[in-house]
Amino acid sequence: MHSAPGGRPTGPTRRTVIRTIAGVAAAGAAGGYAWNRLGSDSDGPAGANSGPSAGAAGTHTFERLSAPGRTVVRAGDGGTLATFTDGARTAVLTGPSRTFSEPRTTEATVTTDAWVRLLPRPWQRGTEKSAWFKSWFRKALGDSSPDVFAVAFQYSSAGAPAKHNADGLRIAGTAHFGPRNAEVDNPLDFAYHDEKSDFYDYLGTAWTFPDGTRVQPEKARYGCVDCSGFQRLVWGYRMGIPLHSTNTRGVGLPRRAYAIAAYGPGRLVIPHTGREQATDYGVLQPGDLVFFAIIKDRPDFIDHCGIYMGLDDQGRHRFYSSRSAANGPTLGDLSGRSLLDGTDFYARGFRAARRL
C-alpha cells in the first residue's frame, strides 16, 4: 500500500526557493494550515478514531525482501501493514489517507496512506519474534497520535498554530528559515534568509548535548530552522533520535546536511556517488531523508536535505524541506520545484537518501 505518494533559477550563485504557504489539506481555512477531511488542525486527524492499521491486527505474516534488507508485514488479504528496514528505526505503517497541499505555491497535492513512526531501536532480521516488538506493534496498529509527517507540518511556514509543552515552551508553530541577510537583495536567492539556525534557536532555549557541549540560542533566530536544523527539530527533538553537536561521526544526527548523509543513523538507501543525479526512486519510501547538491560551483557537495513524501497527484516524487526564499518549510514549486525526478532544479541536484 502506501498509495498515491509515487529550473535553474536566475539568482546569483545558489539554488533558489520561494515564499510559500504550507498547509495540510486543501480543505483548509484561509490561513493555509489545516488537516483534510479526516479532522482539524489539532495534533492529529481527529476523525481517525482508529489507528493507522487498526482492525488489521489479526492474522498477519512477515515477509523478507532485499535491496535493502527489510521485513514487510502482510495482512490476511496480502496488503501491506508495515515495512521495517534492517539497521533503521523508521517504520512505515499503512493507515487512513491524508492529503498535504500548498495551494499558494503549487497545484500539486500528496495523498498518502503512509504513517511514518520510529521503532525504539533499529530493526534487525527476526525482530518480529521479540517481546518488545510484539508489544510495540500491537500499540502502533491502534496509534492515531501525530506521526513524522504530522509533526513536520506543525512547523508550516504558512502559519501553523503554536503548541506549548507543560512548561510553557513553544515546541511547534510557524517556522522560518532564518533572519534576513542584509547582504543579499534578491528575495529568491538561497541566502536571502541566513542559514545556521538549529533546533534550539527555534525553541529559544539553551541546549546541552551528550558530550557536554552547551549551546545558547541566538535571539534573532528564534522560531527559525535551516534545512538540517528542521530535520533535527522533527526527528531529534520531537521524535527522539539522539542529536550531537558536530559534523563528524557520533550517536544520532550530526548538524549539517552533508554530515547527516554521511554519518547519520540508519542506512543509506541511495549512496552519494558524486556529481550525478540520483535516479533509483524505486528504493525510496515515505519518510526517507533526501539530500541535494545545491551550490552552483560544488555539484558533488551536499548542502540541502528534506523529507521524502512519496508520489504527488501527478505521479512525481515530492519532498518537504525548510528553504530560504520560502522562509521555512515548503513542498511548493515556485523558483525550484520540490521534486526528485525530472530535470528541475532540485531534481538535478538530488544525490542521496538515508532511512533513519
Tab-separated table of C-alpha atoms in Angstrom:
chain	number	residue	atom	x	y	z
A	1	MET	CA	0.000	0.000	0.000
A	2	HIS	CA	1.342	3.464	0.907
A	3	SER	CA	-0.618	4.540	-2.144
A	4	ALA	CA	-0.566	7.742	-4.174
A	5	PRO	CA	2.559	9.257	-2.697
A	6	GLY	CA	4.580	7.558	-6.061
A	7	GLY	CA	14.861	25.278	-13.343
A	8	ARG	CA	17.720	26.533	-12.626
A	9	PRO	CA	16.831	29.953	-11.077
A	10	THR	CA	18.034	33.328	-12.176
A	11	GLY	CA	19.544	34.108	-8.764
A	12	PRO	CA	23.294	34.681	-8.483
A	13	THR	CA	25.136	31.572	-7.322
A	14	ARG	CA	22.999	29.175	-5.320
A	15	ARG	CA	19.829	27.151	-5.693
A	16	THR	CA	16.771	29.244	-5.002
A	17	VAL	CA	13.443	28.779	-3.376
A	18	ILE	CA	10.200	30.602	-2.863
A	19	ARG	CA	7.854	32.246	-0.481
A	20	THR	CA	5.231	29.712	0.490
A	21	ILE	CA	2.149	28.903	2.393
A	22	ALA	CA	2.357	25.297	3.543
A	23	GLY	CA	-0.799	23.710	4.827
A	24	VAL	CA	-2.091	20.258	5.422
A	25	ALA	CA	-5.068	19.580	3.155
A	26	ALA	CA	-6.837	21.550	0.523
A	27	ALA	CA	-9.981	21.762	2.627
A	28	GLY	CA	-8.374	24.280	4.968
A	29	ALA	CA	-9.137	27.734	6.203
A	30	ALA	CA	-7.668	30.894	4.697
A	31	GLY	CA	-4.543	30.625	6.823
A	32	GLY	CA	-3.441	27.626	4.785
A	33	TYR	CA	-2.761	25.263	7.682
A	34	ALA	CA	-5.465	22.655	8.194
A	35	TRP	CA	-5.976	18.944	8.180
A	36	ASN	CA	-8.009	17.374	5.412
A	37	ARG	CA	-11.447	15.838	5.846
A	38	LEU	CA	-10.133	13.437	8.458
A	39	GLY	CA	-10.051	16.157	11.069
A	40	SER	CA	-8.915	19.615	12.043
A	41	ASP	CA	-5.722	21.479	12.847
A	42	SER	CA	-5.256	19.575	16.087
A	43	ASP	CA	-2.340	17.260	16.843
A	44	GLY	CA	-3.695	14.595	14.537
A	45	PRO	CA	-6.603	13.793	12.269
A	46	ALA	CA	-9.417	13.966	14.799
A	47	GLY	CA	-11.798	11.969	12.652
A	48	ALA	CA	-9.450	8.995	12.549
A	49	ASN	CA	-10.568	7.276	15.720
A	50	SER	CA	-8.986	4.037	14.642
A	51	GLY	CA	-5.216	3.932	14.407
A	52	PRO	CA	-3.189	3.624	11.215
A	53	SER	CA	-3.816	-0.084	10.827
A	54	ALA	CA	-6.454	-0.717	13.438
A	55	GLY	CA	-8.738	-3.580	12.506
A	56	ALA	CA	-5.861	-5.332	10.753
A	57	ALA	CA	-4.214	-6.575	13.917
A	58	GLY	CA	-5.498	-10.115	13.479
A	59	THR	CA	-3.819	-12.562	11.132
A	60	HIS	CA	-0.689	-11.214	9.521
A	61	THR	CA	2.551	-12.582	8.152
A	62	PHE	CA	6.139	-11.362	7.904
A	63	GLU	CA	7.882	-11.386	4.535
A	64	ARG	CA	11.582	-10.799	3.916
A	65	LEU	CA	12.661	-8.622	0.994
A	66	SER	CA	16.060	-7.404	-0.132
A	67	ALA	CA	17.792	-4.336	-1.594
A	68	PRO	CA	17.576	-3.029	1.059
A	69	GLY	CA	17.067	-5.883	3.516
A	70	ARG	CA	13.672	-5.352	5.133
A	71	THR	CA	10.683	-7.071	6.660
A	72	VAL	CA	7.201	-6.378	5.304
A	73	VAL	CA	4.129	-7.185	7.371
A	74	ARG	CA	1.265	-8.509	5.235
A	75	ALA	CA	-2.401	-8.503	6.194
A	76	GLY	CA	-4.555	-11.551	5.564
A	77	ASP	CA	-5.555	-10.172	2.150
A	78	GLY	CA	-1.893	-9.654	1.168
A	79	GLY	CA	-1.926	-5.898	1.655
A	80	THR	CA	0.985	-4.139	3.349
A	81	LEU	CA	0.545	-3.313	7.032
A	82	ALA	CA	4.073	-2.095	7.737
A	83	THR	CA	7.646	-2.032	6.487
A	84	PHE	CA	10.771	-2.250	8.662
A	85	THR	CA	14.276	-1.826	7.226
A	86	ASP	CA	17.364	-3.535	8.633
A	87	GLY	CA	19.510	-1.055	10.558
A	88	ALA	CA	16.851	1.678	10.616
A	89	ARG	CA	14.321	2.790	13.195
A	90	THR	CA	11.888	4.168	10.613
A	91	ALA	CA	8.650	2.214	10.414
A	92	VAL	CA	6.085	2.905	7.697
A	93	LEU	CA	2.582	1.729	8.571
A	94	THR	CA	-0.499	1.795	6.347
A	95	GLY	CA	-3.402	3.857	7.624
A	96	PRO	CA	-6.092	6.371	6.706
A	97	SER	CA	-5.158	8.523	3.714
A	98	ARG	CA	-4.191	12.136	4.324
A	99	THR	CA	-3.713	14.931	1.813
A	100	PHE	CA	-0.979	17.570	2.058
A	101	SER	CA	-1.024	20.704	-0.084
A	102	GLU	CA	0.258	24.274	-0.527
A	103	PRO	CA	-2.306	25.955	-2.769
A	104	ARG	CA	-0.447	29.275	-2.966
A	105	THR	CA	2.761	27.733	-4.309
A	106	THR	CA	1.737	24.604	-6.191
A	107	GLU	CA	-1.304	22.879	-7.575
A	108	ALA	CA	0.219	19.530	-6.670
A	109	THR	CA	-1.007	17.578	-3.668
A	110	VAL	CA	0.311	14.493	-1.896
A	111	THR	CA	-2.272	11.955	-0.770
A	112	THR	CA	-0.697	9.160	1.213
A	113	ASP	CA	-1.738	6.269	3.427
A	114	ALA	CA	1.786	6.044	4.857
A	115	TRP	CA	2.192	6.828	8.556
A	116	VAL	CA	5.872	7.211	9.467
A	117	ARG	CA	6.886	6.268	13.010
A	118	LEU	CA	10.052	5.301	14.877
A	119	LEU	CA	10.872	1.992	16.467
A	120	PRO	CA	12.537	2.200	19.893
A	121	ARG	CA	15.625	0.525	18.395
A	122	PRO	CA	16.943	-0.319	14.917
A	123	TRP	CA	15.279	-3.203	13.109
A	124	GLN	CA	17.134	-6.440	12.508
A	125	ARG	CA	16.042	-9.623	10.784
A	126	GLY	CA	13.974	-11.684	13.205
A	127	THR	CA	12.983	-8.734	15.398
A	128	GLU	CA	9.334	-9.679	14.910
A	129	LYS	CA	9.923	-12.565	17.341
A	130	SER	CA	10.979	-10.294	20.215
A	131	ALA	CA	8.650	-9.442	23.087
A	132	TRP	CA	9.338	-5.723	22.877
A	133	PHE	CA	8.363	-5.607	19.211
A	134	LYS	CA	5.136	-7.537	19.697
A	135	SER	CA	4.098	-5.053	22.364
A	136	TRP	CA	5.173	-2.037	20.261
A	137	PHE	CA	3.444	-3.270	17.098
A	138	ARG	CA	0.184	-4.002	18.871
A	139	LYS	CA	0.096	-0.418	20.143
A	140	ALA	CA	1.285	1.058	16.840
A	141	LEU	CA	-1.580	-0.562	14.930
A	142	GLY	CA	-4.025	1.454	17.010
A	143	ASP	CA	-1.992	4.665	17.304
A	144	SER	CA	-3.590	7.812	15.863
A	145	SER	CA	-1.174	10.262	17.501
A	146	PRO	CA	0.944	12.559	15.256
A	147	ASP	CA	3.468	10.690	13.130
A	148	VAL	CA	6.576	12.187	11.488
A	149	PHE	CA	4.573	13.823	8.677
A	150	ALA	CA	2.048	15.330	11.085
A	151	VAL	CA	4.811	16.667	13.317
A	152	ALA	CA	6.744	18.106	10.355
A	153	PHE	CA	3.693	20.049	9.172
A	154	GLN	CA	3.259	21.521	12.654
A	155	TYR	CA	6.054	23.891	11.535
A	156	SER	CA	4.380	25.032	8.314
A	157	SER	CA	5.694	28.398	7.170
A	158	ALA	CA	2.066	29.208	6.290
A	159	GLY	CA	1.159	29.884	9.884
A	160	ALA	CA	0.890	26.630	11.814
A	161	PRO	CA	-0.695	27.191	15.237
A	162	ALA	CA	1.623	27.380	18.216
A	163	LYS	CA	1.879	24.412	20.564
A	164	HIS	CA	3.421	24.569	24.037
A	165	ASN	CA	4.641	21.905	26.415
A	166	ALA	CA	3.725	21.640	30.087
A	167	ASP	CA	6.462	24.157	30.958
A	168	GLY	CA	5.083	26.742	28.558
A	169	LEU	CA	7.854	26.302	25.975
A	170	ARG	CA	6.653	26.724	22.408
A	171	ILE	CA	7.597	23.438	20.758
A	172	ALA	CA	5.697	23.858	17.472
A	173	GLY	CA	4.140	26.542	15.311
A	174	THR	CA	5.162	28.597	12.283
A	175	ALA	CA	8.834	28.069	11.484
A	176	HIS	CA	11.024	30.357	9.394
A	177	PHE	CA	14.378	29.627	7.783
A	178	GLY	CA	16.497	32.340	9.380
A	179	PRO	CA	16.954	36.079	9.875
A	180	ARG	CA	17.127	38.386	6.880
A	181	ASN	CA	20.580	38.574	5.269
A	182	ALA	CA	21.156	42.277	4.532
A	183	GLU	CA	23.937	41.469	2.035
A	184	VAL	CA	21.538	39.732	-0.374
A	185	ASP	CA	18.964	41.746	-2.311
A	186	ASN	CA	17.265	39.055	-4.400
A	187	PRO	CA	14.406	37.514	-2.366
A	188	LEU	CA	14.679	34.338	-4.459
A	189	ASP	CA	18.348	33.841	-3.640
A	190	PHE	CA	19.230	30.897	-1.419
A	191	ALA	CA	20.946	33.220	1.060
A	192	TYR	CA	18.198	35.868	1.292
A	193	HIS	CA	17.432	34.460	4.712
A	194	ASP	CA	20.500	33.333	6.621
A	195	GLU	CA	21.099	29.669	7.384
A	196	LYS	CA	22.787	28.390	10.585
A	197	SER	CA	19.554	28.215	12.634
A	198	ASP	CA	19.349	24.953	14.574
A	199	PHE	CA	16.507	23.401	16.567
A	200	TYR	CA	17.486	25.164	19.817
A	201	ASP	CA	17.291	28.515	18.008
A	202	TYR	CA	13.718	27.704	17.035
A	203	LEU	CA	12.940	26.790	20.646
A	204	GLY	CA	14.792	29.765	22.069
A	205	THR	CA	16.353	27.695	24.819
A	206	ALA	CA	19.877	26.613	25.741
A	207	TRP	CA	20.790	23.005	24.992
A	208	THR	CA	23.394	20.626	26.399
A	209	PHE	CA	24.495	17.781	24.102
A	210	PRO	CA	25.592	14.383	25.441
A	211	ASP	CA	29.285	15.305	25.045
A	212	GLY	CA	28.773	18.228	27.422
A	213	THR	CA	28.750	20.917	24.738
A	214	ARG	CA	26.293	23.620	25.782
A	215	VAL	CA	24.871	25.989	23.189
A	216	GLN	CA	22.886	29.194	23.518
A	217	PRO	CA	20.193	30.229	21.044
A	218	GLU	CA	20.544	33.480	19.129
A	219	LYS	CA	17.675	35.834	19.821
A	220	ALA	CA	17.473	36.859	16.158
A	221	ARG	CA	16.976	33.200	15.187
A	222	TYR	CA	14.066	32.461	17.500
A	223	GLY	CA	11.483	30.438	15.595
A	224	CYS	CA	13.944	29.600	12.783
A	225	VAL	CA	15.429	26.353	11.452
A	226	ASP	CA	17.529	25.828	8.337
A	227	CYS	CA	17.196	22.617	6.305
A	228	SER	CA	19.193	20.333	8.598
A	229	GLY	CA	18.036	22.165	11.707
A	230	PHE	CA	14.481	21.325	10.664
A	231	GLN	CA	15.336	17.625	10.464
A	232	ARG	CA	16.949	17.788	13.896
A	233	LEU	CA	13.855	19.542	15.266
A	234	VAL	CA	11.441	16.951	13.858
A	235	TRP	CA	13.415	13.707	14.096
A	236	GLY	CA	15.535	14.621	17.094
A	237	TYR	CA	13.807	16.981	19.488
A	238	ARG	CA	10.283	15.811	18.711
A	239	MET	CA	10.663	12.148	17.699
A	240	GLY	CA	13.566	11.219	19.973
A	241	ILE	CA	16.526	10.354	17.733
A	242	PRO	CA	19.721	11.395	19.587
A	243	LEU	CA	21.467	14.598	18.498
A	244	HIS	CA	25.088	15.617	18.677
A	245	SER	CA	26.855	18.908	18.158
A	246	THR	CA	29.438	18.087	15.482
A	247	ASN	CA	29.638	17.211	11.790
A	248	THR	CA	31.602	14.036	12.465
A	249	ARG	CA	30.596	10.501	13.387
A	250	GLY	CA	28.638	10.227	16.588
A	251	VAL	CA	25.472	8.853	18.150
A	252	GLY	CA	22.467	10.264	16.334
A	253	LEU	CA	22.054	13.178	13.949
A	254	PRO	CA	25.004	15.490	13.270
A	255	ARG	CA	24.482	19.158	12.412
A	256	ARG	CA	24.911	19.707	8.652
A	257	ALA	CA	23.131	18.088	5.702
A	258	TYR	CA	26.333	16.560	4.280
A	259	ALA	CA	27.171	15.088	7.705
A	260	ILE	CA	23.688	13.578	8.150
A	261	ALA	CA	24.025	11.985	4.705
A	262	ALA	CA	27.464	10.582	5.523
A	263	TYR	CA	27.281	9.794	9.247
A	264	GLY	CA	23.627	9.798	10.287
A	265	PRO	CA	21.934	6.793	11.895
A	266	GLY	CA	20.007	4.193	9.934
A	267	ARG	CA	21.199	3.204	6.484
A	268	LEU	CA	21.827	4.782	3.132
A	269	VAL	CA	19.304	3.553	0.606
A	270	ILE	CA	20.789	5.727	-2.167
A	271	PRO	CA	24.538	6.316	-1.646
A	272	HIS	CA	26.159	9.591	-2.611
A	273	THR	CA	28.381	8.775	-5.574
A	274	GLY	CA	29.439	12.235	-6.746
A	275	ARG	CA	28.051	14.686	-9.270
A	276	GLU	CA	25.389	12.546	-10.927
A	277	GLN	CA	21.669	12.916	-10.238
A	278	ALA	CA	20.311	10.032	-8.169
A	279	THR	CA	17.566	8.177	-10.046
A	280	ASP	CA	16.941	4.988	-8.068
A	281	TYR	CA	13.486	6.158	-6.967
A	282	GLY	CA	12.182	2.623	-6.567
A	283	VAL	CA	14.074	2.090	-3.312
A	284	LEU	CA	12.568	5.148	-1.623
A	285	GLN	CA	9.805	5.016	0.948
A	286	PRO	CA	7.912	7.879	2.638
A	287	GLY	CA	9.939	9.423	5.448
A	288	ASP	CA	13.368	8.896	3.868
A	289	LEU	CA	15.746	11.831	4.141
A	290	VAL	CA	16.792	13.069	0.702
A	291	PHE	CA	19.949	15.090	0.023
A	292	PHE	CA	20.906	17.626	-2.626
A	293	ALA	CA	23.963	19.364	-4.040
A	294	ILE	CA	22.651	22.915	-4.346
A	295	ILE	CA	25.771	25.083	-4.592
A	296	LYS	CA	26.403	26.023	-8.214
A	297	ASP	CA	30.155	25.507	-8.196
A	298	ARG	CA	30.146	22.380	-5.986
A	299	PRO	CA	27.940	19.772	-7.709
A	300	ASP	CA	29.349	16.985	-5.539
A	301	PHE	CA	28.801	18.696	-2.159
A	302	ILE	CA	25.576	18.039	-0.256
A	303	ASP	CA	24.168	21.230	1.236
A	304	HIS	CA	20.403	20.640	1.455
A	305	CYS	CA	18.104	17.957	2.842
A	306	GLY	CA	14.406	17.230	3.048
A	307	ILE	CA	11.816	14.547	3.839
A	308	TYR	CA	10.553	12.373	1.000
A	309	MET	CA	6.732	12.336	0.997
A	310	GLY	CA	6.045	9.950	-1.864
A	311	LEU	CA	4.266	10.489	-5.168
A	312	ASP	CA	2.134	13.574	-5.691
A	313	ASP	CA	-1.107	13.636	-7.686
A	314	GLN	CA	0.917	13.964	-10.898
A	315	GLY	CA	2.958	10.873	-10.120
A	316	ARG	CA	6.072	12.921	-9.284
A	317	HIS	CA	8.426	12.232	-6.372
A	318	ARG	CA	7.907	15.141	-3.942
A	319	PHE	CA	9.786	16.232	-0.817
A	320	TYR	CA	9.309	18.703	2.047
A	321	SER	CA	12.115	20.893	3.402
A	322	SER	CA	12.959	24.198	5.062
A	323	ARG	CA	14.206	26.614	2.407
A	324	SER	CA	15.497	30.183	2.467
A	325	ALA	CA	13.376	32.118	-0.019
A	326	ALA	CA	10.318	30.274	1.259
A	327	ASN	CA	11.492	31.313	4.719
A	328	GLY	CA	10.550	27.980	6.223
A	329	PRO	CA	9.214	24.504	5.468
A	330	THR	CA	7.695	24.078	1.994
A	331	LEU	CA	6.615	21.490	-0.559
A	332	GLY	CA	5.911	24.202	-3.139
A	333	ASP	CA	7.189	24.662	-6.680
A	334	LEU	CA	7.940	28.329	-7.318
A	335	SER	CA	11.618	29.055	-8.009
A	336	GLY	CA	12.554	25.393	-7.729
A	337	ARG	CA	10.091	22.523	-7.723
A	338	SER	CA	10.092	20.201	-4.727
A	339	LEU	CA	10.708	17.185	-6.954
A	340	LEU	CA	13.315	14.439	-7.088
A	341	ASP	CA	12.607	13.257	-10.626
A	342	GLY	CA	12.898	15.089	-13.913
A	343	THR	CA	15.118	17.998	-14.908
A	344	ASP	CA	14.004	20.693	-12.488
A	345	PHE	CA	16.453	22.442	-10.182
A	346	TYR	CA	16.286	20.218	-7.091
A	347	ALA	CA	15.882	17.067	-9.173
A	348	ARG	CA	19.195	17.807	-10.912
A	349	GLY	CA	20.792	18.264	-7.504
A	350	PHE	CA	19.360	15.069	-5.949
A	351	ARG	CA	22.300	12.954	-4.752
A	352	ALA	CA	21.443	10.550	-1.891
A	353	ALA	CA	18.821	9.182	0.516
A	354	ARG	CA	19.020	7.841	4.069
A	355	ARG	CA	16.455	5.904	6.090
A	356	LEU	CA	16.820	6.812	9.757
